[in-house]
C-alpha atoms as one frame of an Amber mdcrd trajectory, in Angstrom:
protein
  21.275   7.845 -44.063  19.553   9.953 -41.401  21.636  12.358 -38.917  20.184
  12.676 -35.827  20.015  15.895 -34.043  21.207  16.272 -30.383  17.690  17.174
 -29.289  16.820  13.497 -29.827  19.681  12.343 -28.446  19.024  14.194 -25.268
  15.751  12.963 -25.238  17.388   9.286 -25.398  19.783  10.176 -22.476  17.093
  11.677 -20.307  14.588   8.528 -20.660  17.474   5.994 -20.150  18.106   8.194
 -16.546  14.816   7.931 -15.823  14.600   4.209 -16.139  17.636   3.869 -13.990
  16.178   6.031 -11.741  13.238   3.892 -11.257  15.373   0.541 -11.043  17.297
   2.376  -8.369  14.839   2.708  -5.657  15.109   1.290  -2.811  13.209  -2.279
  -2.336  10.945  -3.207   0.339  10.562  -6.658   1.896   7.389  -8.088   1.735
   7.692  -8.501   5.360   8.225  -4.970   6.317   5.088  -4.076   3.838   2.944
  -6.053   5.761   4.306  -5.149   8.766   4.230  -1.469   8.089   0.040  -1.848
   6.524  -0.720  -3.828   9.393   0.609  -0.735  11.535  -1.443   1.864   9.743
  -4.763  -0.396  10.231  -4.137  -0.182  13.600  -3.706   3.416  13.959  -6.941
   3.795  11.879  -8.542   1.504  14.543  -7.213   3.419  17.440  -8.226   6.741
  15.732 -11.537   5.460  15.320 -12.101   4.309  18.668 -10.703   7.795  20.113
 -13.267  10.093  18.169 -16.005   7.014  19.354 -14.975   7.961  23.012 -14.934
  11.570  22.509 -18.265  11.247  21.161 -19.673   9.309  23.639 -17.876  11.805
  26.279 -20.024  15.038  24.590 -16.690  16.301  23.293 -17.205  16.201  19.523
 -19.316  18.533  17.602 -18.278  17.018  14.258 -20.498  13.549  14.008 -19.351
  13.211  10.295 -15.695  13.212  11.087 -16.250  10.306  13.822 -18.102   8.398
  11.005 -15.506   9.333   8.465 -13.165   7.926  11.100 -14.896   4.870  11.708
 -15.739   3.786   8.050 -11.836   4.099   7.314 -11.004   1.887  10.165 -13.719
  -0.499   8.997 -12.857  -0.264   5.479  -8.615  -0.789   6.056  -9.910  -3.903
   8.352 -11.873  -5.447   5.433  -8.800  -5.085   3.056  -6.597  -6.348   5.285
  -8.769  -9.651   5.833  -9.112  -9.830   2.105  -5.087  -9.673   1.600  -4.912
 -12.085   4.269  -7.136 -14.616   2.810  -5.480 -14.286  -0.566  -2.152 -15.003
   0.861  -3.438 -18.089   2.644  -4.880 -19.155  -0.734  -1.511 -18.740  -2.321
   0.053 -20.668   0.382  -2.340 -23.409   0.044  -2.036 -23.683  -3.812   2.018
 -23.554  -3.063   1.448 -26.471  -0.522  -0.517 -28.743  -2.950   1.888 -28.510
  -5.952   3.520 -31.582  -6.664   7.331 -31.434  -6.678
């Protein structure tokens, strides 16, 4: 018969505590998550528009920042459109299921 030391029991208790902490993390509704994500995309679009306006007015010396802001906004919008398409595909697939 093998006797386990206190260290192994403490490690097991620590792992159990970590698992419980991960389970206790606050859950977010899908609609809230989606609303926040769309808000972030909107913020990136507004930031890109503001950078472009400042560039057109000649108030920006760093053109690379303007380009980076524009690309971030474009990529975020493209991702949002792709997620929307996947959600619509899943919805249509569920609607086609027979009960």
